[in-house]
Structures are given as structure tokens and as C-alpha cells.
Tab-separated table of C-alpha atoms in Angstrom:
chain	number	residue	atom	x	y	z
A	1	MET	CA	-0.014	0.019	-0.071
A	2	SER	CA	1.400	3.440	-0.941
A	3	LYS	CA	2.222	6.176	1.588
A	4	ALA	CA	-0.591	8.143	0.217
A	5	ASN	CA	-3.152	5.386	0.809
A	6	LEU	CA	-1.690	4.793	4.372
A	7	SER	CA	-2.259	8.636	5.030
A	8	LEU	CA	-5.811	8.528	3.708
A	9	ASP	CA	-6.538	5.526	5.881
A	10	GLY	CA	-5.172	7.357	8.738
A	11	GLU	CA	-7.262	10.335	8.227
A	12	ALA	CA	-10.258	8.160	7.754
A	13	GLN	CA	-9.592	6.649	11.099
A	14	ASP	CA	-9.198	10.124	12.702
A	15	ASN	CA	-12.490	11.106	11.192
A	16	GLN	CA	-14.161	7.997	12.418
A	17	ASP	CA	-12.903	8.731	15.887
A	18	LEU	CA	-13.873	12.289	15.577
A	19	SER	CA	-17.425	11.368	14.497
A	20	ARG	CA	-17.681	9.054	17.628
A	21	ALA	CA	-16.564	12.074	19.713
A	22	GLN	CA	-19.088	14.265	18.125
A	23	SER	CA	-22.037	12.008	18.415
A	24	GLY	CA	-24.763	13.571	20.523
A	25	ASN	CA	-23.036	16.979	20.502
A	26	THR	CA	-24.976	20.292	19.734
A	27	PRO	CA	-23.190	22.836	17.732
A	28	PRO	CA	-21.858	25.648	20.049
A	29	GLU	CA	-23.882	28.427	18.418
A	30	GLU	CA	-27.224	26.415	19.266
A	31	LYS	CA	-28.607	26.831	22.708
A	32	LYS	CA	-27.898	23.874	25.040
A	33	SER	CA	-29.561	22.888	28.234
A	34	PHE	CA	-27.783	23.660	31.491
A	35	TRP	CA	-26.443	20.272	31.953
A	36	LYS	CA	-25.179	20.003	28.310
A	37	ASN	CA	-23.315	23.242	28.985
A	38	LEU	CA	-21.189	21.495	31.618
A	39	GLY	CA	-18.179	19.642	30.273
A	40	PRO	CA	-14.342	20.369	30.722
A	41	GLY	CA	-15.003	22.706	33.756
A	42	LEU	CA	-17.021	20.168	35.484
A	43	ILE	CA	-14.567	17.350	34.763
A	44	THR	CA	-11.631	19.574	35.970
A	45	GLY	CA	-13.524	20.359	39.250
A	46	ALA	CA	-14.232	16.652	39.713
A	47	ALA	CA	-10.477	15.882	39.172
A	48	ASP	CA	-9.574	18.527	41.662
A	49	ASP	CA	-11.003	16.318	44.386
A	50	ASP	CA	-8.297	13.651	43.852
A	51	PRO	CA	-6.781	11.590	46.440
A	52	SER	CA	-4.272	14.452	47.131
A	53	GLY	CA	-7.333	16.749	47.793
A	54	VAL	CA	-9.165	14.205	49.911
A	55	GLY	CA	-5.898	13.637	51.971
A	56	THR	CA	-5.021	17.270	52.340
A	57	TYR	CA	-8.462	18.473	53.139
A	58	SER	CA	-8.679	15.569	55.838
A	59	VAL	CA	-5.403	16.696	57.314
A	60	THR	CA	-6.680	20.287	57.491
A	61	GLY	CA	-9.686	19.429	59.417
A	62	ALA	CA	-7.909	16.859	61.630
A	63	GLN	CA	-5.025	19.099	62.601
A	64	PHE	CA	-6.690	22.512	62.862
A	65	GLY	CA	-10.429	21.857	63.216
A	66	TYR	CA	-12.428	24.626	61.708
A	67	LEU	CA	-9.705	27.165	61.695
A	68	LEU	CA	-9.028	26.973	57.949
A	69	VAL	CA	-12.511	26.579	56.435
A	70	TRP	CA	-12.204	30.257	55.443
A	71	LEU	CA	-9.920	28.982	52.657
A	72	VAL	CA	-12.909	27.407	50.867
A	73	PRO	CA	-14.933	30.670	50.064
A	74	PHE	CA	-11.603	32.478	49.571
A	75	CYS	CA	-10.459	29.944	46.887
A	76	ILE	CA	-13.653	29.746	44.928
A	77	PRO	CA	-13.405	33.147	42.962
A	78	LEU	CA	-9.529	32.463	42.616
A	79	MET	CA	-10.151	28.914	41.132
A	80	ILE	CA	-12.882	30.289	38.786
A	81	ALA	CA	-10.716	33.128	37.556
A	82	VAL	CA	-7.612	30.947	36.896
A	83	GLN	CA	-9.530	28.088	35.181
A	84	GLU	CA	-11.709	30.358	33.207
A	85	MET	CA	-8.397	31.958	31.769
A	86	CYS	CA	-7.071	28.505	30.841
A	87	GLY	CA	-10.524	27.724	29.068
A	88	ARG	CA	-10.670	31.011	27.386
A	89	ILE	CA	-7.217	30.815	25.936
A	90	ALA	CA	-8.136	27.542	24.265
A	91	LEU	CA	-11.628	28.742	23.279
A	92	VAL	CA	-10.184	31.679	21.460
A	93	THR	CA	-7.143	30.130	19.830
A	94	GLY	CA	-8.237	26.459	19.485
A	95	GLN	CA	-4.897	25.492	21.001
A	96	GLY	CA	-3.648	24.093	24.308
A	97	LEU	CA	-1.416	26.137	26.632
A	98	ALA	CA	1.881	24.530	25.460
A	99	SER	CA	0.991	25.447	21.810
A	100	VAL	CA	0.208	29.040	22.659
A	101	ILE	CA	3.402	29.550	24.710
A	102	LYS	CA	5.507	27.846	21.935
A	103	GLU	CA	4.027	30.067	19.328
A	104	HIS	CA	4.268	33.437	21.149
A	105	TYR	CA	7.029	33.146	23.746
A	106	SER	CA	10.573	32.026	24.184
A	107	LYS	CA	11.754	28.381	24.211
A	108	TRP	CA	13.033	28.739	27.716
A	109	LEU	CA	9.531	29.757	29.103
A	110	LEU	CA	7.986	26.877	27.160
A	111	TYR	CA	10.477	24.270	28.419
A	112	SER	CA	10.475	25.471	31.920
A	113	SER	CA	6.665	25.644	32.164
A	114	VAL	CA	6.345	22.122	30.906
A	115	ALA	CA	9.276	20.861	33.019
A	116	ILE	CA	7.545	22.250	36.163
A	117	LEU	CA	4.356	20.621	35.026
A	118	ILE	CA	5.951	17.186	34.473
A	119	GLY	CA	7.910	17.269	37.643
A	120	ALA	CA	4.951	18.199	39.897
A	121	ASN	CA	2.648	15.634	38.154
A	122	ILE	CA	4.953	12.684	38.527
A	123	ILE	CA	5.128	13.491	42.311
A	124	ASN	CA	1.409	13.676	42.463
A	125	ILE	CA	0.947	10.428	40.606
A	126	TYR	CA	3.394	8.756	42.951
A	127	ALA	CA	1.433	9.988	46.003
A	128	ASP	CA	-1.904	9.044	44.542
A	129	LEU	CA	-0.903	5.479	43.650
A	130	ASN	CA	0.695	5.207	47.011
A	131	VAL	CA	-2.620	5.954	48.779
A	132	MET	CA	-4.612	4.052	46.437
A	133	ALA	CA	-2.525	0.878	47.151
A	134	ALA	CA	-2.642	1.433	50.874
A	135	SER	CA	-6.491	1.778	50.741
A	136	ALA	CA	-6.982	-1.344	48.785
A	137	HIS	CA	-4.486	-3.152	51.255
A	138	MET	CA	-6.521	-1.797	54.193
A	139	LEU	CA	-9.656	-3.261	52.795
A	140	PHE	CA	-8.705	-6.505	51.096
A	141	GLY	CA	-5.343	-7.429	52.613
A	142	LEU	CA	-2.605	-8.869	50.355
A	143	PRO	CA	0.726	-6.901	49.797
A	144	GLU	CA	0.509	-3.277	48.916
A	145	VAL	CA	3.025	-3.960	46.183
A	146	MET	CA	0.602	-6.194	44.409
A	147	TRP	CA	-2.143	-3.639	44.630
A	148	LEU	CA	0.256	-0.930	43.415
A	149	THR	CA	1.100	-2.932	40.488
A	150	CYS	CA	-2.329	-3.948	39.634
A	151	ILE	CA	-3.683	-0.449	39.807
A	152	THR	CA	-0.898	0.917	37.684
A	153	VAL	CA	-1.500	-1.762	34.943
A	154	VAL	CA	-5.257	-1.005	35.031
A	155	ILE	CA	-4.987	2.578	34.648
A	156	CYS	CA	-2.433	2.299	31.742
A	157	ALA	CA	-4.572	-0.284	30.006
A	158	ALA	CA	-7.783	1.714	30.647
A	159	ILE	CA	-6.201	4.779	28.988
A	160	ILE	CA	-5.120	3.075	25.971
A	161	LEU	CA	-8.075	0.811	25.438
A	162	ILE	CA	-11.207	2.658	26.585
A	163	PRO	CA	-12.420	5.886	25.124
A	164	TYR	CA	-12.005	8.636	27.833
A	165	ARG	CA	-15.556	9.700	27.649
A	166	ALA	CA	-16.725	6.171	28.545
A	167	TYR	CA	-14.121	5.837	31.064
A	168	VAL	CA	-15.295	9.035	32.903
A	169	LYS	CA	-19.043	8.062	32.761
A	170	VAL	CA	-18.137	4.962	34.764
A	171	LEU	CA	-15.809	6.499	37.186
A	172	LYS	CA	-18.142	9.429	38.135
A	173	TRP	CA	-20.293	6.994	39.910
A	174	MET	CA	-17.387	5.806	42.156
A	175	CYS	CA	-16.674	9.478	42.961
A	176	ILE	CA	-20.279	9.930	44.325
A	177	SER	CA	-18.903	8.110	47.487
A	178	LEU	CA	-17.331	11.555	48.429
A	179	GLY	CA	-20.956	12.393	49.274
A	180	ALA	CA	-20.327	10.347	52.474
A	181	TYR	CA	-18.493	13.252	53.910
A	182	VAL	CA	-21.523	15.474	53.442
A	183	VAL	CA	-23.701	12.819	55.273
A	184	VAL	CA	-21.257	12.405	58.117
A	185	ALA	CA	-20.854	16.101	58.693
A	186	LEU	CA	-24.581	16.634	58.876
A	187	MET	CA	-25.410	13.609	61.088
A	188	PRO	CA	-26.837	14.451	64.447
A	189	GLY	CA	-24.366	12.317	66.339
A	190	VAL	CA	-21.388	14.440	64.985
A	191	LYS	CA	-21.313	17.427	67.201
A	192	ASN	CA	-20.309	20.010	64.713
A	193	ASP	CA	-20.267	23.663	66.068
A	194	TRP	CA	-21.911	25.408	63.177
A	195	ALA	CA	-21.608	28.835	64.774
A	196	ALA	CA	-17.818	28.338	64.987
A	197	ILE	CA	-17.859	27.142	61.367
A	198	GLY	CA	-19.855	30.205	60.262
A	199	LYS	CA	-17.466	32.495	62.053
A	200	ASN	CA	-14.318	30.733	60.599
A	201	LEU	CA	-15.839	31.011	57.108
A	202	VAL	CA	-15.735	34.677	57.109
A	203	VAL	CA	-12.816	35.570	59.527
A	204	PRO	CA	-9.503	34.220	58.318
A	205	ASN	CA	-7.071	32.715	60.932
A	206	TRP	CA	-3.320	32.667	60.578
A	207	ASN	CA	-0.609	30.869	62.637
A	208	ASN	CA	3.254	31.108	62.254
A	209	ASP	CA	3.658	27.462	63.065
A	210	PRO	CA	5.367	25.744	60.049
A	211	LYS	CA	2.990	22.924	60.135
A	212	PHE	CA	0.117	25.450	59.815
A	213	ILE	CA	1.780	27.096	56.842
A	214	LEU	CA	2.420	23.569	55.248
A	215	VAL	CA	-1.235	22.783	55.456
A	216	VAL	CA	-2.219	26.177	53.917
A	217	VAL	CA	0.219	25.873	51.062
A	218	GLY	CA	-0.959	22.240	50.495
A	219	PHE	CA	-4.757	23.397	50.625
A	220	LEU	CA	-3.992	26.042	47.972
A	221	GLY	CA	-1.916	23.630	45.893
A	222	THR	CA	-4.281	20.825	45.827
A	223	THR	CA	-7.129	23.437	44.992
A	224	ILE	CA	-5.410	25.425	42.419
A	225	SER	CA	-3.140	22.830	40.588
A	226	PRO	CA	-0.823	23.420	37.602
A	227	TYR	CA	-2.028	20.211	35.933
A	228	LEU	CA	-5.666	21.529	35.879
A	229	PHE	CA	-4.472	24.588	33.914
A	230	PHE	CA	-3.140	22.542	31.109
A	231	TRP	CA	-5.877	19.900	31.354
A	232	GLN	CA	-8.835	22.253	31.138
A	233	ALA	CA	-7.290	24.091	28.126
A	234	SER	CA	-6.753	20.720	26.271
A	235	GLU	CA	-10.069	19.367	27.037
A	236	GLU	CA	-11.636	22.583	25.853
A	237	VAL	CA	-9.742	22.132	22.581
A	238	GLU	CA	-11.195	18.618	22.224
A	239	GLU	CA	-14.650	19.963	22.970
A	240	GLN	CA	-14.271	22.296	20.134
A	241	VAL	CA	-12.969	19.523	17.738
A	242	ALA	CA	-15.972	17.409	18.733
A	243	ASP	CA	-18.273	20.486	18.029
A	244	GLY	CA	-16.533	21.156	14.625
A	245	VAL	CA	-15.234	24.616	15.522
A	246	ALA	CA	-11.615	23.575	15.703
A	247	ASP	CA	-9.595	21.248	13.463
A	248	ALA	CA	-8.304	17.944	14.577
A	249	SER	CA	-4.661	18.483	13.407
A	250	ALA	CA	-1.899	18.177	15.788
A	251	GLU	CA	-1.437	22.082	16.214
A	252	GLY	CA	-5.093	22.843	16.116
A	253	HIS	CA	-6.725	26.159	15.509
A	254	ARG	CA	-10.165	27.876	15.483
A	255	LEU	CA	-12.311	27.464	12.322
A	256	LYS	CA	-14.682	30.292	13.273
A	257	PRO	CA	-14.702	33.270	15.633
A	258	VAL	CA	-15.763	32.760	19.202
A	259	GLY	CA	-19.496	33.480	19.856
A	260	LYS	CA	-21.169	34.808	22.955
A	261	VAL	CA	-22.911	31.522	23.513
A	262	GLU	CA	-19.516	29.823	23.811
A	263	THR	CA	-17.991	32.316	26.259
A	264	ARG	CA	-21.149	32.008	28.361
A	265	ARG	CA	-21.006	28.286	28.316
A	266	LEU	CA	-17.312	28.281	29.399
A	267	ALA	CA	-18.266	30.697	32.252
A	268	THR	CA	-21.050	28.607	33.522
A	269	ASP	CA	-19.094	25.349	33.180
A	270	THR	CA	-16.014	26.671	34.947
A	271	SER	CA	-18.002	28.261	37.756
A	272	VAL	CA	-20.176	25.163	38.515
A	273	GLY	CA	-17.194	22.869	38.328
A	274	MET	CA	-15.108	24.883	40.810
A	275	LEU	CA	-18.112	25.511	43.171
A	276	VAL	CA	-18.882	21.736	43.228
A	277	SER	CA	-15.188	20.986	43.852
A	278	GLN	CA	-15.099	23.349	46.947
A	279	ILE	CA	-18.428	22.203	48.335
A	280	VAL	CA	-16.855	18.793	48.556
A	281	ALA	CA	-13.766	20.333	50.020
A	282	PHE	CA	-15.738	22.166	52.730
A	283	PHE	CA	-17.490	19.038	53.826
A	284	ILE	CA	-14.284	16.974	54.011
A	285	VAL	CA	-12.719	19.466	56.177
A	286	VAL	CA	-15.814	19.798	58.344
A	287	CYS	CA	-16.302	16.077	58.637
A	288	ALA	CA	-12.698	15.496	59.701
A	289	ALA	CA	-12.872	18.270	62.198
A	290	GLY	CA	-16.028	16.971	63.696
A	291	THR	CA	-14.868	13.288	64.065
A	292	LEU	CA	-11.150	13.355	64.123
A	293	HIS	CA	-10.090	16.672	65.588
A	294	ALA	CA	-12.875	16.616	68.139
A	295	THR	CA	-11.840	13.337	69.591
A	296	GLY	CA	-8.108	14.273	69.606
A	297	LYS	CA	-7.006	12.314	66.560
A	298	THR	CA	-5.018	15.195	64.942
A	299	ASP	CA	-2.095	13.359	63.334
A	300	ILE	CA	-3.187	11.256	60.280
A	301	ASN	CA	-0.695	9.300	58.308
A	302	THR	CA	-2.355	6.148	57.069
A	303	ALA	CA	-5.264	5.211	54.968
A	304	GLN	CA	-6.880	3.777	58.126
A	305	ASP	CA	-6.396	7.092	60.084
A	306	ALA	CA	-8.059	9.110	57.174
A	307	ALA	CA	-10.934	6.565	56.836
A	308	LYS	CA	-11.921	6.927	60.519
A	309	ALA	CA	-13.389	10.340	59.672
A	310	LEU	CA	-16.248	8.304	58.238
A	311	LEU	CA	-16.673	5.984	61.210
A	312	PRO	CA	-20.104	7.407	62.314
A	313	LEU	CA	-21.324	5.340	59.208
A	314	GLY	CA	-20.123	2.197	60.915
A	315	GLN	CA	-17.483	-0.373	59.547
A	316	SER	CA	-18.789	0.589	55.953
A	317	ALA	CA	-16.600	3.667	56.522
A	318	TYR	CA	-13.546	1.667	55.296
A	319	TRP	CA	-15.341	0.513	52.163
A	320	ILE	CA	-16.665	4.005	51.347
A	321	PHE	CA	-13.318	5.638	51.872
A	322	THR	CA	-11.506	3.167	49.629
A	323	LEU	CA	-14.225	3.433	47.018
A	324	ALA	CA	-13.645	7.298	47.101
A	325	ILE	CA	-9.864	7.150	47.033
A	326	LEU	CA	-9.871	4.539	44.192
A	327	GLY	CA	-12.605	6.324	42.143
A	328	THR	CA	-10.936	9.843	42.382
A	329	GLY	CA	-7.577	8.288	41.848
A	330	LEU	CA	-8.567	6.499	38.632
A	331	LEU	CA	-10.092	9.726	37.401
A	332	ALA	CA	-7.263	11.994	38.487
A	333	ILE	CA	-4.161	9.995	37.333
A	334	PRO	CA	-5.220	10.025	33.637
A	335	THR	CA	-5.848	13.735	34.126
A	336	LEU	CA	-2.345	14.339	35.714
A	337	ALA	CA	-0.613	12.165	33.080
A	338	GLY	CA	-2.761	13.531	30.268
A	339	SER	CA	-2.179	17.088	31.000
A	340	ALA	CA	1.635	16.533	30.709
A	341	ALA	CA	1.126	14.339	27.538
A	342	TYR	CA	-0.922	17.221	25.827
A	343	ALA	CA	1.895	19.662	26.552
A	344	VAL	CA	4.688	17.327	25.225
A	345	ALA	CA	2.577	16.398	22.084
A	346	GLU	CA	2.013	20.182	21.476
A	347	ILE	CA	5.771	20.882	21.815
A	348	GLY	CA	6.646	18.156	19.360
A	349	ASP	CA	3.674	18.703	16.905
A	350	TRP	CA	2.527	15.078	17.394
A	351	ARG	CA	-0.997	13.970	16.875
A	352	TYR	CA	-2.760	13.968	20.137
A	353	GLY	CA	-6.152	13.793	21.747
A	354	LEU	CA	-8.132	11.389	23.828
A	355	PHE	CA	-10.620	10.942	21.003
A	356	ARG	CA	-7.922	9.412	18.940
A	357	ARG	CA	-7.131	5.739	18.931
A	358	PHE	CA	-3.699	4.493	20.249
A	359	SER	CA	-2.491	3.659	16.803
A	360	ARG	CA	-3.057	7.176	15.643
A	361	ALA	CA	-1.374	8.933	18.698
A	362	LYS	CA	1.248	6.477	19.985
A	363	GLY	CA	3.509	9.255	21.283
A	364	PHE	CA	0.881	10.915	23.088
A	365	TYR	CA	-0.256	7.681	24.787
A	366	PHE	CA	3.291	6.516	25.460
A	367	VAL	CA	3.870	9.806	27.515
A	368	ILE	CA	0.626	9.155	29.555
A	369	ALA	CA	1.629	5.646	30.235
A	370	GLY	CA	5.268	6.802	30.950
A	371	MET	CA	4.164	9.378	33.573
A	372	VAL	CA	2.148	6.690	35.379
A	373	VAL	CA	4.955	4.241	35.389
A	374	LEU	CA	7.431	6.838	36.651
A	375	GLY	CA	4.891	7.441	39.517
A	376	TYR	CA	4.742	3.864	40.139
A	377	LEU	CA	8.643	3.484	40.215
A	378	LEU	CA	9.054	6.266	42.634
A	379	ASN	CA	7.162	4.092	45.258
A	380	PHE	CA	10.227	1.760	45.221
A	381	VAL	CA	12.683	4.619	45.602
A	382	HIS	CA	11.283	6.273	48.721
A	383	ALA	CA	8.488	4.991	51.066
A	384	ILE	CA	6.390	7.611	52.749
A	385	ASP	CA	3.300	7.611	54.905
A	386	PRO	CA	0.361	7.632	52.333
A	387	VAL	CA	-1.554	10.719	53.766
A	388	LYS	CA	1.736	12.690	54.314
A	389	GLY	CA	2.660	11.898	50.706
A	390	LEU	CA	-0.624	13.464	49.606
A	391	LEU	CA	-0.015	16.605	51.726
A	392	TYR	CA	3.625	17.071	50.427
A	393	SER	CA	2.580	16.654	46.819
A	394	ALA	CA	-0.274	19.190	47.307
A	395	ALA	CA	2.224	21.598	48.933
A	396	LEU	CA	4.721	21.172	45.844
A	397	ASN	CA	1.827	22.136	43.596
A	398	GLY	CA	1.269	25.216	45.836
A	399	LEU	CA	4.822	26.271	45.252
A	400	VAL	CA	4.990	25.755	41.432
A	401	ALA	CA	1.655	27.175	40.564
A	402	PRO	CA	2.352	30.949	40.919
A	403	PRO	CA	4.949	31.269	38.001
A	404	LEU	CA	2.435	29.324	35.713
A	405	ILE	CA	-0.436	31.746	36.741
A	406	VAL	CA	1.781	34.722	35.895
A	407	VAL	CA	2.277	33.155	32.418
A	408	LEU	CA	-1.618	32.693	32.080
A	409	LEU	CA	-2.052	36.394	33.021
A	410	PHE	CA	0.412	37.685	30.429
A	411	ILE	CA	-1.274	35.470	27.776
A	412	CYS	CA	-4.692	36.638	28.623
A	413	ASN	CA	-3.703	40.249	28.478
A	414	ASN	CA	-2.047	39.926	25.128
A	415	LYS	CA	-4.412	41.116	22.323
A	416	VAL	CA	-2.175	39.442	19.674
A	417	ILE	CA	-3.075	36.098	21.205
A	418	VAL	CA	-6.766	36.546	22.525
A	419	GLY	CA	-7.931	39.470	20.615
A	420	GLU	CA	-10.762	41.304	22.073
A	421	HIS	CA	-11.171	38.512	24.672
A	422	THR	CA	-8.432	39.870	27.086
A	423	ASN	CA	-8.957	39.801	30.802
A	424	GLY	CA	-11.390	42.098	32.364
A	425	ARG	CA	-10.847	43.888	35.672
A	426	TRP	CA	-12.028	41.073	37.897
A	427	SER	CA	-10.006	38.328	36.185
A	428	ASN	CA	-6.894	40.376	36.548
A	429	LEU	CA	-7.599	41.258	40.201
A	430	PHE	CA	-8.377	37.703	41.223
A	431	GLY	CA	-5.460	36.321	39.111
A	432	TRP	CA	-2.886	38.466	40.605
A	433	LEU	CA	-4.411	37.926	44.075
A	434	THR	CA	-3.905	34.206	43.514
A	435	VAL	CA	-0.260	34.790	42.627
A	436	LEU	CA	0.251	36.993	45.712
A	437	LEU	CA	-1.504	34.601	48.132
A	438	MET	CA	0.089	31.314	46.751
A	439	GLY	CA	3.403	32.967	46.219
A	440	GLY	CA	3.535	34.598	49.664
A	441	ALA	CA	2.426	31.394	51.493
A	442	GLY	CA	4.844	29.297	49.394
A	443	GLY	CA	7.742	31.722	50.247
A	444	TYR	CA	6.780	31.736	53.884
A	445	LEU	CA	6.852	27.867	53.890
A	446	VAL	CA	10.399	27.819	52.299
A	447	TYR	CA	11.514	30.340	54.871
A	448	ALA	CA	10.037	28.138	57.708
A	449	MET	CA	11.756	25.043	56.333
A	450	ILE	CA	15.094	26.697	56.101
A	451	THR	CA	14.991	28.364	59.547
A	452	GLY	CA	12.793	25.990	61.314
A	453	LYS	CA	10.453	28.711	62.157
A	454	ALA	CA	8.542	31.617	60.844
A	455	SER	CA	8.096	35.055	62.513
């Protein structure tokens, strides 16, 4: 068969995969129902409550009770502003973040941004796999190494063999188990002080204890994570490809101008996704405060320790916790690995996209699998308490996120890139506030680590 025929066969395969992705989609200029307007933003919000998030929010409530619940309402506008910028860049350009940086900025900025992303994501995958294996061991017994290996193989196989949209549809039902934290927090037998919770929601607390600062940085880092920046932008591009307003080539670009319906859909999708994410975070903190902190269990290191936050539900608590950790982990790890794979593929002008089959985007899928395998191998290099690993990986995200947000702000204020869709006053205000808060807290943490104290 000639190269021309092979190329045509490949394009036919891409078109077939694209048609499958487009099935059931409504063109963006047509009015969609509220639920059909929810897509990349909602998935990003769900991925935000990954094992790292569950672990960090649990530590927050267990160690400090209600003192840090103010971070939840404080983070919501910051999350929305940052993730909306990511989605808007993709919406206007039809390109992922790495492609935009590659086209308009220097190579050092491109490579350093992607290197930060890859490094942070591998550590996050390592911590997520660690706690997933520990949770399965807690419930079913058998060696953790066996569970670690099985989970890694299942994730890699599922990413390659199962269309991502079908994969998400199954896993979202497992993630509903996070609702157990809402149930426990509201149970009459759990003596939560709602007056104190209300006060701490609106009055920020601060403490110079390095442990306090670590939890603050971890909370911010697991809530506003670099991988979500690249992920939402790339998923927004895939949504446009599925809707027929962006091409399916490796570099991607818009085929028609952005309409008001699309910008409204983006704003709705992002706002709902981030709000849902933080409602879950709030109840995890309150649940841990009311069950662990209230009984003097302030130091949680293992899956068993974290699962005890749900003990008011009886012995089923361990099942529910394991289901939540496995469900959110199986959803989040492909997101972590996928965000890096999109960036690498955009740099190399490879074919990419979760709508494509493995045979049409081998490099893209090999990067995803490689990220997961590296996270797996790190578990044999350095053992760490599962919940502490989640907190440390969240803190790492908190340290590396600010410079990437600065890059987002420069892009979103560059008319050459986004045209008339530059940042408004509120986007810039909340964007720079995010940089100052996360950068300040991260700098304070580094100072505390170096000196052993903060003053």
C-alpha cells in the first residue's frame, strides 16, 4: 500500500474517531440545556477532588479543626478566575497552553513551564498511587506492592483501550462516594459547632507554626493545581474539535470566531465545576474536624487514620473511603498524566487527543503511560506515609503554581493572542491575588523550612 493510501486510511480513522466524539453533541452556536453546557470545567472540578485533595482536606480538618474553612470561600473566585483563563485561551485560539506558549513566547519559558508541570505531576501520581494501594490493602489485605502494580496496569490499559468519555462516565459513579463526607458532617451524632464554622468561614485565621503554613500551602496547591491549567485548556480544545469549530490536526486552530454562547458556556461550566469541587472540600474539612479533631485524633498518616473520619457510618466507612480514593484516583491520574502528554505532544507537533485511537497517537499515549509508570517506580525509591505523601505533593503544587499563573495572566492580557477576549478587571484582580497569596504562602513555607520557624 502506498504512503498516500496509508495517509488517507489514517485520516479516515481520525474522522471516524472524531465522529464518535461528536455523536450527541450540539453545535456551540445553538442553545444547550444547563447540563449540556457542563463539560471540561465540571470534569476539571471533579479531578480537583483527587486523592491528594481528599488527603489534604482531611489533614486540614484533623489538625486544625474549623480554623481553615475560610480558605474554601476564599479559593472559589480565585479558582474560577484561573481556570476560566485557561479555558478562554483554548476557546479563542483552538490550542492548548503549550502550543500558545510555543507560538508566542521564548523556548526557555515553554520548556521551563512544561518541566515544572511534568515534575509536579509525577510526584502527584506517585502519592496518589501510594494511597490507592494502601487503601486497597486496608480493605482486602494482600501486599501493597501487588495492589500498586495492579492499579498501575489497570490505569495504563484503560487509558489506551477505553475511550476517555466512556471511562469518565463509569468513574463518576465511584466518585459519588465523596458524598459520604456530607452525610457524616450533617449527622446529629457528629457534634459540629456550626456557629464556629460560620465564624471561621468569614474571619481568616493565621498561625506562624510551620505545620500550619504547610497545610495552607497544601490546601491552595491541591485546589489550584498546575495540571488543571493544562488539562482544562486541552479538554476545551477537544470539545471544540467535537463541536466542529476547531480542526483535529496536531497543532489545532479555530475554524470560526468565538461566539457569545460559547463564552457564556465556558463561564457557566467553569463556575459550576469549581463550586462543586469546593463544596466537597468544605464538607471533607468539616467532617474531619467533627470526627477526628474533636476526639483528639489530629495526626493522620495512614489510609486507616483518614478513613476514621467516616466511622459514624459504621464499619462501611472503610469501604466508602476506599471507593472514594480509588474512584477519584482512577479519574485524576489520567488527568495528571494526560495534561503532561498534551503539553509534550504540542511541543513536538505530534498527533494527540483522547478521541484518537492509540494507533493514531502513539507518542501521546506513551507519554501518559510513561508518567504513570514513573510515579509507580518512585514508590520503590522512597517510602512515605500515604497521607503525608498526599499533603507534600499538594504543597509542591502550591509552590510551582504561581509562576504558571503569571504566564496565564500575560497570555490573557495579550491582544495578539486572545484579541478582544482579554482579561477584564475582575479576572486580573483575582488572578494577581492568587499569585500573591500562593506565592506569599509558598515563600513563607520555604523560609520556615530553612530556618525551622517563621516570624
